[in-house]
Amino acid sequence: MEPVYYLAVDIGASSGRHMLAHMENGKLVLEEIYRFQNGAKRVNGHLVWDIDHLFSEVVNGMKACREQGKIPKTMGIDTWGVDYVLLDGDGKRISDCMCYRDERTKGIEEQIESILSPKDLYERTGIQKQSFNTICQLMADRMDRKDALERASHLLMVPDYLTFLLTGTYHQEYTNATTTQLVDAKTCTWDLDLIRKLHLPEKLFGELSMPGTVAGTLKMEIQKETGFDCTVILPATHDTGSAVMAVPAEGDDNLYISSGTWSLFGCELKTPCTKEQARLLNFTNEGGYDRRYRFLKNIMGLWMIQNLKKECEAGYDFPGRTGKEDYSFANLCSRAEEETISSIVPCNDDRFLAPASMIQEVQSACRESAQEVPVTPWALARVIYCSLAVCYRQAADQIEDLTGKHFDEIHVVGGGSNAVYLNELTARETGRKVSAGPGEATAIGNIGAQMIADHAVADLASFRRCVRASFEIRTYLPGGKEE
């Protein structure tokens, strides 16, 4: 019997990939079918996404499935949050798809605060204050793209738009919609009163679709181009929402880290936590599968190590440098473990967001706090890894204080789950068991929503049991050693 295939199209800010999955001997088998590049471009003075290129690559990856004779029964698309397109009544795009990193939102937060205080906005939406949230982008549209905003009949987030191009159907998926900072955290619907206060066109905000919704089948022209038809299902279209679906946890009281360039550290809640202290600590309540809330904090993550590696490979002039060193992540990890330096820096400080030199910024932070200054790549790596573990402990303690829950285990998913030394440090620093894996959590979670919608698995708990059985999960005891 031919396997039943499910296709996850997982698109990030720098690249995208098509991942196929099927069941084999009771386990989920995952394979990469296609990969492509992504990136914002400067057009007319603004950073924009080449959304036409993205869609062409979505179709190219589907063609690759046909060429390999692996036709998916269903497929779903997930991407980053906050960015959107505006369409006219005929479904034609009437403006560029702006990138969240564009400078046009500078000063917009102050305009919003003149209408609604940060405290009131957080109580309503549960979403952390960030200048690139959709709420700020739409307010910027009122200033520099007012004509497009008034002409628009539809607002679709990036994955919703790509789904529309495949199926011709309009959907606003819930998990990605929550990143707009315009969704009522308690009702899980658009906050129309807030939208009116901001003088945004109410017609753009329709009924929200939950993950698992069937969007439709492929349009005839897409069928002709790809050589097949399939059902398109909305996963948790926000990539972190999909990643959290793949957390192989038992029960509901578990901490997780979606670990990559950024570390999204949080837990799942059945009701939002919109306390003032949660706002002040910069926690957010993003929408999750099954109307759960991803109560999390954004921590710097492996960004600092990535920058250290990049500078080292570019020839940074360390004392005694020979030019023959191995600066792979694996070697940085293993050599860091041999170091003894105990200095700690505040990883989440804005100074580490985009410094001219990460090496010099870490050294300066140590110097300013009268700690030992790391002077080798390995000492720098140890300082960064140890500092991340301290950030994780602080976030875990804050979550326990805010939720009144106790958590014995931390699940690490995503690419960072392979960082053995960091996992050991996290277990040791937090005093909690750490379970690491799977690494391809976003694609797996995307597929999970499809499988539940297809009745291949019963529910989220059943899918997570399947994930535990299908992928290697490495365990680190509170003392820091692997089990």
PDB file of N, CA, C and O in Angstrom, residues 6-21 30-39 53-65 68 75-80 162 166 235 239-240 242-244 246 258-260 413-418 438-447 450 471:
ATOM      1  N   TYR A   6       1.920  13.781   3.907  1.00  0.00           N
ATOM      2  CA  TYR A   6       1.493  15.111   4.343  1.00  0.00           C
ATOM      3  C   TYR A   6       2.657  16.069   4.102  1.00  0.00           C
ATOM      4  O   TYR A   6       3.802  15.753   4.440  1.00  0.00           O
ATOM      5  N   LEU A   7       2.360  17.238   3.519  1.00  0.00           N
ATOM      6  CA  LEU A   7       3.414  18.183   3.128  1.00  0.00           C
ATOM      7  C   LEU A   7       3.355  19.446   3.971  1.00  0.00           C
ATOM      8  O   LEU A   7       2.322  20.123   4.020  1.00  0.00           O
ATOM      9  N   ALA A   8       4.457  19.758   4.632  1.00  0.00           N
ATOM     10  CA  ALA A   8       4.601  21.017   5.375  1.00  0.00           C
ATOM     11  C   ALA A   8       5.499  21.948   4.582  1.00  0.00           C
ATOM     12  O   ALA A   8       6.633  21.596   4.245  1.00  0.00           O
ATOM     13  N   VAL A   9       4.988  23.134   4.269  1.00  0.00           N
ATOM     14  CA  VAL A   9       5.801  24.186   3.663  1.00  0.00           C
ATOM     15  C   VAL A   9       6.112  25.175   4.778  1.00  0.00           C
ATOM     16  O   VAL A   9       5.233  25.883   5.264  1.00  0.00           O
ATOM     17  N   ASP A  10       7.354  25.187   5.196  1.00  0.00           N
ATOM     18  CA  ASP A  10       7.805  25.972   6.364  1.00  0.00           C
ATOM     19  C   ASP A  10       8.739  27.068   5.863  1.00  0.00           C
ATOM     20  O   ASP A  10       9.827  26.781   5.376  1.00  0.00           O
ATOM     21  N   ILE A  11       8.291  28.320   5.972  1.00  0.00           N
ATOM     22  CA  ILE A  11       9.042  29.434   5.400  1.00  0.00           C
ATOM     23  C   ILE A  11       9.496  30.377   6.507  1.00  0.00           C
ATOM     24  O   ILE A  11       8.678  30.895   7.274  1.00  0.00           O
ATOM     25  N   GLY A  12      10.801  30.605   6.555  1.00  0.00           N
ATOM     26  CA  GLY A  12      11.365  31.556   7.501  1.00  0.00           C
ATOM     27  C   GLY A  12      11.872  32.787   6.787  1.00  0.00           C
ATOM     28  O   GLY A  12      11.793  32.904   5.554  1.00  0.00           O
ATOM     29  N   ALA A  13      12.434  33.706   7.562  1.00  0.00           N
ATOM     30  CA  ALA A  13      12.874  34.982   6.998  1.00  0.00           C
ATOM     31  C   ALA A  13      14.060  34.835   6.060  1.00  0.00           C
ATOM     32  O   ALA A  13      14.274  35.676   5.192  1.00  0.00           O
ATOM     33  N   SER A  14      14.837  33.756   6.190  1.00  0.00           N
ATOM     34  CA  SER A  14      16.012  33.587   5.327  1.00  0.00           C
ATOM     35  C   SER A  14      15.913  32.402   4.383  1.00  0.00           C
ATOM     36  O   SER A  14      16.643  32.343   3.393  1.00  0.00           O
ATOM     37  N   SER A  15      15.023  31.450   4.672  1.00  0.00           N
ATOM     38  CA  SER A  15      14.898  30.287   3.789  1.00  0.00           C
ATOM     39  C   SER A  15      13.572  29.587   4.035  1.00  0.00           C
ATOM     40  O   SER A  15      12.882  29.840   5.026  1.00  0.00           O
ATOM     41  N   GLY A  16      13.236  28.699   3.110  1.00  0.00           N
ATOM     42  CA  GLY A  16      12.039  27.887   3.259  1.00  0.00           C
ATOM     43  C   GLY A  16      12.330  26.473   2.822  1.00  0.00           C
ATOM     44  O   GLY A  16      13.315  26.212   2.112  1.00  0.00           O
ATOM     45  N   ARG A  17      11.479  25.535   3.249  1.00  0.00           N
ATOM     46  CA  ARG A  17      11.685  24.147   2.815  1.00  0.00           C
ATOM     47  C   ARG A  17      10.358  23.426   2.780  1.00  0.00           C
ATOM     48  O   ARG A  17       9.393  23.810   3.457  1.00  0.00           O
ATOM     49  N   HIS A  18      10.291  22.385   1.966  1.00  0.00           N
ATOM     50  CA  HIS A  18       9.141  21.504   1.872  1.00  0.00           C
ATOM     51  C   HIS A  18       9.518  20.195   2.553  1.00  0.00           C
ATOM     52  O   HIS A  18      10.486  19.538   2.145  1.00  0.00           O
ATOM     53  N   MET A  19       8.765  19.828   3.573  1.00  0.00           N
ATOM     54  CA  MET A  19       9.032  18.602   4.331  1.00  0.00           C
ATOM     55  C   MET A  19       7.836  17.663   4.184  1.00  0.00           C
ATOM     56  O   MET A  19       6.697  18.044   4.479  1.00  0.00           O
ATOM     57  N   LEU A  20       8.104  16.443   3.719  1.00  0.00           N
ATOM     58  CA  LEU A  20       7.066  15.425   3.578  1.00  0.00           C
ATOM     59  C   LEU A  20       7.121  14.463   4.754  1.00  0.00           C
ATOM     60  O   LEU A  20       8.206  14.126   5.243  1.00  0.00           O
ATOM     61  N   ALA A  21       5.954  13.991   5.178  1.00  0.00           N
ATOM     62  CA  ALA A  21       5.906  13.026   6.276  1.00  0.00           C
ATOM     63  C   ALA A  21       4.914  11.925   5.944  1.00  0.00           C
ATOM     64  O   ALA A  21       3.915  12.151   5.247  1.00  0.00           O
ATOM     65  N   LEU A  30      10.041  11.664   8.404  1.00  0.00           N
ATOM     66  CA  LEU A  30      10.117  13.019   7.854  1.00  0.00           C
ATOM     67  C   LEU A  30      11.264  13.103   6.860  1.00  0.00           C
ATOM     68  O   LEU A  30      12.345  12.571   7.111  1.00  0.00           O
ATOM     69  N   GLU A  31      11.028  13.770   5.722  1.00  0.00           N
ATOM     70  CA  GLU A  31      12.100  13.947   4.739  1.00  0.00           C
ATOM     71  C   GLU A  31      11.967  15.307   4.077  1.00  0.00           C
ATOM     72  O   GLU A  31      10.875  15.800   3.812  1.00  0.00           O
ATOM     73  N   GLU A  32      13.129  15.922   3.819  1.00  0.00           N
ATOM     74  CA  GLU A  32      13.149  17.201   3.119  1.00  0.00           C
ATOM     75  C   GLU A  32      13.102  16.954   1.618  1.00  0.00           C
ATOM     76  O   GLU A  32      13.900  16.203   1.080  1.00  0.00           O
ATOM     77  N   ILE A  33      12.152  17.631   0.952  1.00  0.00           N
ATOM     78  CA  ILE A  33      11.965  17.459  -0.481  1.00  0.00           C
ATOM     79  C   ILE A  33      12.570  18.611  -1.276  1.00  0.00           C
ATOM     80  O   ILE A  33      13.113  18.432  -2.370  1.00  0.00           O
ATOM     81  N   TYR A  34      12.519  19.824  -0.716  1.00  0.00           N
ATOM     82  CA  TYR A  34      12.918  21.009  -1.475  1.00  0.00           C
ATOM     83  C   TYR A  34      13.284  22.116  -0.507  1.00  0.00           C
ATOM     84  O   TYR A  34      12.699  22.217   0.573  1.00  0.00           O
ATOM     85  N   ARG A  35      14.249  22.934  -0.885  1.00  0.00           N
ATOM     86  CA  ARG A  35      14.678  24.067  -0.060  1.00  0.00           C
ATOM     87  C   ARG A  35      14.941  25.266  -0.958  1.00  0.00           C
ATOM     88  O   ARG A  35      15.392  25.108  -2.091  1.00  0.00           O
ATOM     89  N   PHE A  36      14.648  26.460  -0.452  1.00  0.00           N
ATOM     90  CA  PHE A  36      14.854  27.670  -1.244  1.00  0.00           C
ATOM     91  C   PHE A  36      15.229  28.830  -0.331  1.00  0.00           C
ATOM     92  O   PHE A  36      15.044  28.774   0.892  1.00  0.00           O
ATOM     93  N   GLN A  37      15.758  29.889  -0.947  1.00  0.00           N
ATOM     94  CA  GLN A  37      16.205  31.055  -0.206  1.00  0.00           C
ATOM     95  C   GLN A  37      15.100  32.108  -0.108  1.00  0.00           C
ATOM     96  O   GLN A  37      14.237  32.204  -0.965  1.00  0.00           O
ATOM     97  N   ASN A  38      15.141  32.888   0.947  1.00  0.00           N
ATOM     98  CA  ASN A  38      14.227  34.007   1.131  1.00  0.00           C
ATOM     99  C   ASN A  38      15.024  35.177   1.692  1.00  0.00           C
ATOM    100  O   ASN A  38      16.127  35.007   2.210  1.00  0.00           O
ATOM    101  N   GLY A  39      14.466  36.351   1.615  1.00  0.00           N
ATOM    102  CA  GLY A  39      15.123  37.527   2.177  1.00  0.00           C
ATOM    103  C   GLY A  39      14.411  38.788   1.725  1.00  0.00           C
ATOM    104  O   GLY A  39      13.862  38.845   0.619  1.00  0.00           O
ATOM    105  N   HIS A  53       8.042  35.694  -5.634  1.00  0.00           N
ATOM    106  CA  HIS A  53       9.107  34.677  -5.626  1.00  0.00           C
ATOM    107  C   HIS A  53       8.777  33.578  -4.626  1.00  0.00           C
ATOM    108  O   HIS A  53       8.943  32.382  -4.931  1.00  0.00           O
ATOM    109  N   LEU A  54       8.299  33.954  -3.446  1.00  0.00           N
ATOM    110  CA  LEU A  54       7.962  32.953  -2.434  1.00  0.00           C
ATOM    111  C   LEU A  54       6.915  31.983  -2.964  1.00  0.00           C
ATOM    112  O   LEU A  54       7.029  30.766  -2.795  1.00  0.00           O
ATOM    113  N   PHE A  55       5.884  32.534  -3.601  1.00  0.00           N
ATOM    114  CA  PHE A  55       4.834  31.641  -4.093  1.00  0.00           C
ATOM    115  C   PHE A  55       5.358  30.740  -5.212  1.00  0.00           C
ATOM    116  O   PHE A  55       5.006  29.548  -5.265  1.00  0.00           O
ATOM    117  N   SER A  56       6.199  31.275  -6.074  1.00  0.00           N
ATOM    118  CA  SER A  56       6.754  30.427  -7.140  1.00  0.00           C
ATOM    119  C   SER A  56       7.561  29.282  -6.547  1.00  0.00           C
ATOM    120  O   SER A  56       7.539  28.154  -7.067  1.00  0.00           O
ATOM    121  N   GLU A  57       8.244  29.544  -5.426  1.00  0.00           N
ATOM    122  CA  GLU A  57       9.020  28.482  -4.774  1.00  0.00           C
ATOM    123  C   GLU A  57       8.109  27.480  -4.065  1.00  0.00           C
ATOM    124  O   GLU A  57       8.428  26.282  -3.997  1.00  0.00           O
ATOM    125  N   VAL A  58       6.988  27.942  -3.534  1.00  0.00           N
ATOM    126  CA  VAL A  58       6.007  27.008  -2.973  1.00  0.00           C
ATOM    127  C   VAL A  58       5.576  26.015  -4.045  1.00  0.00           C
ATOM    128  O   VAL A  58       5.546  24.795  -3.841  1.00  0.00           O
ATOM    129  N   VAL A  59       5.274  26.530  -5.238  1.00  0.00           N
ATOM    130  CA  VAL A  59       4.848  25.674  -6.347  1.00  0.00           C
ATOM    131  C   VAL A  59       5.995  24.780  -6.816  1.00  0.00           C
ATOM    132  O   VAL A  59       5.796  23.587  -7.112  1.00  0.00           O
ATOM    133  N   ASN A  60       7.226  25.310  -6.874  1.00  0.00           N
ATOM    134  CA  ASN A  60       8.372  24.495  -7.296  1.00  0.00           C
ATOM    135  C   ASN A  60       8.578  23.302  -6.373  1.00  0.00           C
ATOM    136  O   ASN A  60       8.906  22.201  -6.822  1.00  0.00           O
ATOM    137  N   GLY A  61       8.398  23.520  -5.073  1.00  0.00           N
ATOM    138  CA  GLY A  61       8.540  22.416  -4.133  1.00  0.00           C
ATOM    139  C   GLY A  61       7.451  21.368  -4.304  1.00  0.00           C
ATOM    140  O   GLY A  61       7.689  20.162  -4.123  1.00  0.00           O
ATOM    141  N   MET A  62       6.264  21.821  -4.668  1.00  0.00           N
ATOM    142  CA  MET A  62       5.177  20.874  -4.941  1.00  0.00           C
ATOM    143  C   MET A  62       5.487  20.056  -6.194  1.00  0.00           C
ATOM    144  O   MET A  62       5.217  18.851  -6.251  1.00  0.00           O
ATOM    145  N   LYS A  63       6.089  20.693  -7.194  1.00  0.00           N
ATOM    146  CA  LYS A  63       6.511  19.967  -8.399  1.00  0.00           C
ATOM    147  C   LYS A  63       7.549  18.893  -8.038  1.00  0.00           C
ATOM    148  O   LYS A  63       7.562  17.800  -8.612  1.00  0.00           O
ATOM    149  N   ALA A  64       8.428  19.223  -7.090  1.00  0.00           N
ATOM    150  CA  ALA A  64       9.444  18.252  -6.670  1.00  0.00           C
ATOM    151  C   ALA A  64       8.793  17.009  -6.048  1.00  0.00           C
ATOM    152  O   ALA A  64       9.295  15.893  -6.213  1.00  0.00           O
ATOM    153  N   CYS A  65       7.677  17.215  -5.350  1.00  0.00           N
ATOM    154  CA  CYS A  65       6.943  16.064  -4.808  1.00  0.00           C
ATOM    155  C   CYS A  65       6.465  15.162  -5.940  1.00  0.00           C
ATOM    156  O   CYS A  65       6.601  13.937  -5.889  1.00  0.00           O
ATOM    157  N   GLN A  68       9.193  13.138  -7.597  1.00  0.00           N
ATOM    158  CA  GLN A  68       9.642  11.993  -6.795  1.00  0.00           C
ATOM    159  C   GLN A  68       8.542  10.968  -6.596  1.00  0.00           C
ATOM    160  O   GLN A  68       8.729   9.964  -5.900  1.00  0.00           O
ATOM    161  N   MET A  75      -1.651  19.456   2.516  1.00  0.00           N
ATOM    162  CA  MET A  75      -0.482  20.298   2.704  1.00  0.00           C
ATOM    163  C   MET A  75      -0.886  21.523   3.522  1.00  0.00           C
ATOM    164  O   MET A  75      -2.078  21.854   3.630  1.00  0.00           O
ATOM    165  N   GLY A  76       0.099  22.183   4.140  1.00  0.00           N
ATOM    166  CA  GLY A  76      -0.152  23.391   4.908  1.00  0.00           C
ATOM    167  C   GLY A  76       1.082  24.276   4.898  1.00  0.00           C
ATOM    168  O   GLY A  76       2.204  23.781   4.737  1.00  0.00           O
ATOM    169  N   ILE A  77       0.867  25.579   5.056  1.00  0.00           N
ATOM    170  CA  ILE A  77       1.956  26.560   4.999  1.00  0.00           C
ATOM    171  C   ILE A  77       2.051  27.312   6.319  1.00  0.00           C
ATOM    172  O   ILE A  77       1.033  27.788   6.839  1.00  0.00           O
ATOM    173  N   ASP A  78       3.260  27.403   6.870  1.00  0.00           N
ATOM    174  CA  ASP A  78       3.508  28.261   8.029  1.00  0.00           C
ATOM    175  C   ASP A  78       4.639  29.226   7.693  1.00  0.00           C
ATOM    176  O   ASP A  78       5.510  28.919   6.875  1.00  0.00           O
ATOM    177  N   THR A  79       4.606  30.414   8.322  1.00  0.00           N
ATOM    178  CA  THR A  79       5.667  31.406   8.148  1.00  0.00           C
ATOM    179  C   THR A  79       5.855  32.150   9.461  1.00  0.00           C
ATOM    180  O   THR A  79       5.249  31.817  10.476  1.00  0.00           O
ATOM    181  N   TRP A  80       6.652  33.211   9.404  1.00  0.00           N
ATOM    182  CA  TRP A  80       6.784  34.135  10.525  1.00  0.00           C
ATOM    183  C   TRP A  80       5.474  34.913  10.691  1.00  0.00           C
ATOM    184  O   TRP A  80       4.548  34.784   9.873  1.00  0.00           O
ATOM    185  N   LEU A 162      -0.501  33.134   0.763  1.00  0.00           N
ATOM    186  CA  LEU A 162       0.022  32.037  -0.036  1.00  0.00           C
ATOM    187  C   LEU A 162      -1.022  30.936  -0.181  1.00  0.00           C
ATOM    188  O   LEU A 162      -1.156  30.329  -1.256  1.00  0.00           O
ATOM    189  N   LEU A 166      -3.072  29.461  -3.655  1.00  0.00           N
ATOM    190  CA  LEU A 166      -3.223  28.043  -3.986  1.00  0.00           C
ATOM    191  C   LEU A 166      -4.679  27.648  -4.197  1.00  0.00           C
ATOM    192  O   LEU A 166      -4.999  26.843  -5.078  1.00  0.00           O
ATOM    193  N   PRO A 235      -2.483  24.931   9.089  1.00  0.00           N
ATOM    194  CA  PRO A 235      -1.869  24.503  10.343  1.00  0.00           C
ATOM    195  C   PRO A 235      -1.930  25.667  11.327  1.00  0.00           C
ATOM    196  O   PRO A 235      -2.655  26.638  11.098  1.00  0.00           O
ATOM    197  N   ASP A 239       4.883  30.120  12.754  1.00  0.00           N
ATOM    198  CA  ASP A 239       5.844  29.026  12.864  1.00  0.00           C
ATOM    199  C   ASP A 239       6.066  28.566  14.304  1.00  0.00           C
ATOM    200  O   ASP A 239       6.205  27.359  14.570  1.00  0.00           O
ATOM    201  N   THR A 240       6.068  29.487  15.256  1.00  0.00           N
ATOM    202  CA  THR A 240       6.246  29.063  16.648  1.00  0.00           C
ATOM    203  C   THR A 240       5.037  28.274  17.129  1.00  0.00           C
ATOM    204  O   THR A 240       5.166  27.331  17.914  1.00  0.00           O
ATOM    205  N   SER A 242       3.310  26.235  15.327  1.00  0.00           N
ATOM    206  CA  SER A 242       3.523  24.869  14.842  1.00  0.00           C
ATOM    207  C   SER A 242       4.608  24.166  15.646  1.00  0.00           C
ATOM    208  O   SER A 242       4.472  22.989  15.995  1.00  0.00           O
ATOM    209  N   ALA A 243       5.692  24.876  15.947  1.00  0.00           N
ATOM    210  CA  ALA A 243       6.788  24.254  16.704  1.00  0.00           C
ATOM    211  C   ALA A 243       6.317  23.755  18.059  1.00  0.00           C
ATOM    212  O   ALA A 243       6.691  22.656  18.497  1.00  0.00           O
ATOM    213  N   VAL A 244       5.482  24.536  18.729  1.00  0.00           N
ATOM    214  CA  VAL A 244       5.015  24.144  20.063  1.00  0.00           C
ATOM    215  C   VAL A 244       4.092  22.926  19.981  1.00  0.00           C
ATOM    216  O   VAL A 244       4.034  22.113  20.899  1.00  0.00           O
ATOM    217  N   ALA A 246       4.671  20.416  18.332  1.00  0.00           N
ATOM    218  CA  ALA A 246       5.556  19.248  18.270  1.00  0.00           C
ATOM    219  C   ALA A 246       6.327  19.016  19.563  1.00  0.00           C
ATOM    220  O   ALA A 246       7.172  18.119  19.623  1.00  0.00           O
ATOM    221  N   SER A 258      11.558  26.908  22.207  1.00  0.00           N
ATOM    222  CA  SER A 258      11.702  26.759  20.760  1.00  0.00           C
ATOM    223  C   SER A 258      13.013  27.453  20.424  1.00  0.00           C
ATOM    224  O   SER A 258      13.097  28.678  20.382  1.00  0.00           O
ATOM    225  N   SER A 259      14.044  26.651  20.217  1.00  0.00           N
ATOM    226  CA  SER A 259      15.417  27.151  20.254  1.00  0.00           C
ATOM    227  C   SER A 259      16.039  27.236  18.869  1.00  0.00           C
ATOM    228  O   SER A 259      16.150  26.247  18.148  1.00  0.00           O
ATOM    229  N   GLY A 260      16.448  28.450  18.520  1.00  0.00           N
ATOM    230  CA  GLY A 260      17.154  28.687  17.268  1.00  0.00           C
ATOM    231  C   GLY A 260      17.905  29.990  17.408  1.00  0.00           C
ATOM    232  O   GLY A 260      18.528  30.254  18.441  1.00  0.00           O
ATOM    233  N   VAL A 413      12.993  22.238  21.696  1.00  0.00           N
ATOM    234  CA  VAL A 413      12.752  21.785  20.330  1.00  0.00           C
ATOM    235  C   VAL A 413      13.388  22.779  19.365  1.00  0.00           C
ATOM    236  O   VAL A 413      13.756  23.894  19.739  1.00  0.00           O
ATOM    237  N   GLY A 414      13.507  22.367  18.106  1.00  0.00           N
ATOM    238  CA  GLY A 414      14.138  23.227  17.108  1.00  0.00           C
ATOM    239  C   GLY A 414      15.624  22.936  16.984  1.00  0.00           C
ATOM    240  O   GLY A 414      16.166  22.058  17.669  1.00  0.00           O
ATOM    241  N   GLY A 415      16.295  23.698  16.123  1.00  0.00           N
ATOM    242  CA  GLY A 415      17.710  23.456  15.849  1.00  0.00           C
ATOM    243  C   GLY A 415      18.597  23.506  17.067  1.00  0.00           C
ATOM    244  O   GLY A 415      19.581  22.772  17.174  1.00  0.00           O
ATOM    245  N   GLY A 416      18.263  24.368  18.036  1.00  0.00           N
ATOM    246  CA  GLY A 416      19.064  24.483  19.248  1.00  0.00           C
ATOM    247  C   GLY A 416      19.015  23.273  20.152  1.00  0.00           C
ATOM    248  O   GLY A 416      19.817  23.147  21.082  1.00  0.00           O
ATOM    249  N   SER A 417      18.081  22.357  19.886  1.00  0.00           N
ATOM    250  CA  SER A 417      17.999  21.142  20.707  1.00  0.00           C
ATOM    251  C   SER A 417      19.233  20.265  20.515  1.00  0.00           C
ATOM    252  O   SER A 417      19.483  19.360  21.319  1.00  0.00           O
ATOM    253  N   ASN A 418      20.007  20.523  19.466  1.00  0.00           N
ATOM    254  CA  ASN A 418      21.226  19.743  19.212  1.00  0.00           C
ATOM    255  C   ASN A 418      22.443  20.283  19.950  1.00  0.00           C
ATOM    256  O   ASN A 418      23.514  19.683  19.892  1.00  0.00           O
ATOM    257  N   PRO A 438      12.234  17.162  19.126  1.00  0.00           N
ATOM    258  CA  PRO A 438      12.920  17.005  17.846  1.00  0.00           C
ATOM    259  C   PRO A 438      13.451  18.325  17.294  1.00  0.00           C
ATOM    260  O   PRO A 438      12.963  19.403  17.656  1.00  0.00           O
ATOM    261  N   GLY A 439      14.424  18.226  16.382  1.00  0.00           N
ATOM    262  CA  GLY A 439      15.020  19.411  15.801  1.00  0.00           C
ATOM    263  C   GLY A 439      14.136  20.073  14.756  1.00  0.00           C
ATOM    264  O   GLY A 439      14.178  21.284  14.591  1.00  0.00           O
ATOM    265  N   GLU A 440      13.331  19.292  14.044  1.00  0.00           N
ATOM    266  CA  GLU A 440      12.477  19.837  12.974  1.00  0.00           C
ATOM    267  C   GLU A 440      11.073  20.106  13.487  1.00  0.00           C
ATOM    268  O   GLU A 440      10.071  19.769  12.844  1.00  0.00           O
ATOM    269  N   ALA A 441      10.982  20.756  14.622  1.00  0.00           N
ATOM    270  CA  ALA A 441       9.696  20.879  15.322  1.00  0.00           C
ATOM    271  C   ALA A 441       8.648  21.636  14.512  1.00  0.00           C
ATOM    272  O   ALA A 441       7.470  21.260  14.512  1.00  0.00           O
ATOM    273  N   THR A 442       9.031  22.710  13.829  1.00  0.00           N
ATOM    274  CA  THR A 442       8.034  23.520  13.122  1.00  0.00           C
ATOM    275  C   THR A 442       7.346  22.712  12.033  1.00  0.00           C
ATOM    276  O   THR A 442       6.108  22.690  11.944  1.00  0.00           O
ATOM    277  N   ALA A 443       8.117  22.047  11.195  1.00  0.00           N
ATOM    278  CA  ALA A 443       7.521  21.235  10.137  1.00  0.00           C
ATOM    279  C   ALA A 443       6.693  20.089  10.720  1.00  0.00           C
ATOM    280  O   ALA A 443       5.604  19.769  10.214  1.00  0.00           O
ATOM    281  N   ILE A 444       7.180  19.486  11.784  1.00  0.00           N
ATOM    282  CA  ILE A 444       6.449  18.378  12.402  1.00  0.00           C
ATOM    283  C   ILE A 444       5.112  18.861  12.960  1.00  0.00           C
ATOM    284  O   ILE A 444       4.072  18.212  12.782  1.00  0.00           O
ATOM    285  N   GLY A 445       5.105  20.017  13.624  1.00  0.00           N
ATOM    286  CA  GLY A 445       3.863  20.550  14.161  1.00  0.00           C
ATOM    287  C   GLY A 445       2.884  20.931  13.064  1.00  0.00           C
ATOM    288  O   GLY A 445       1.661  20.737  13.199  1.00  0.00           O
ATOM    289  N   ASN A 446       3.388  21.498  11.974  1.00  0.00           N
ATOM    290  CA  ASN A 446       2.559  21.793  10.805  1.00  0.00           C
ATOM    291  C   ASN A 446       1.860  20.517  10.334  1.00  0.00           C
ATOM    292  O   ASN A 446       0.636  20.496  10.108  1.00  0.00           O
ATOM    293  N   ILE A 447       2.623  19.455  10.228  1.00  0.00           N
ATOM    294  CA  ILE A 447       2.081  18.167   9.784  1.00  0.00           C
ATOM    295  C   ILE A 447       1.091  17.615  10.809  1.00  0.00           C
ATOM    296  O   ILE A 447       0.070  17.012  10.449  1.00  0.00           O
ATOM    297  N   GLN A 450      -2.341  18.888  10.251  1.00  0.00           N
ATOM    298  CA  GLN A 450      -2.930  18.224   9.088  1.00  0.00           C
ATOM    299  C   GLN A 450      -3.421  16.821   9.441  1.00  0.00           C
ATOM    300  O   GLN A 450      -4.525  16.412   9.044  1.00  0.00           O
ATOM    301  N   PHE A 471      10.865  10.246  17.158  1.00  0.00           N
ATOM    302  CA  PHE A 471      12.103  11.016  17.043  1.00  0.00           C
ATOM    303  C   PHE A 471      12.939  10.876  18.309  1.00  0.00           C
ATOM    304  O   PHE A 471      12.405  10.697  19.409  1.00  0.00           O
TER     305      PHE A 471
END
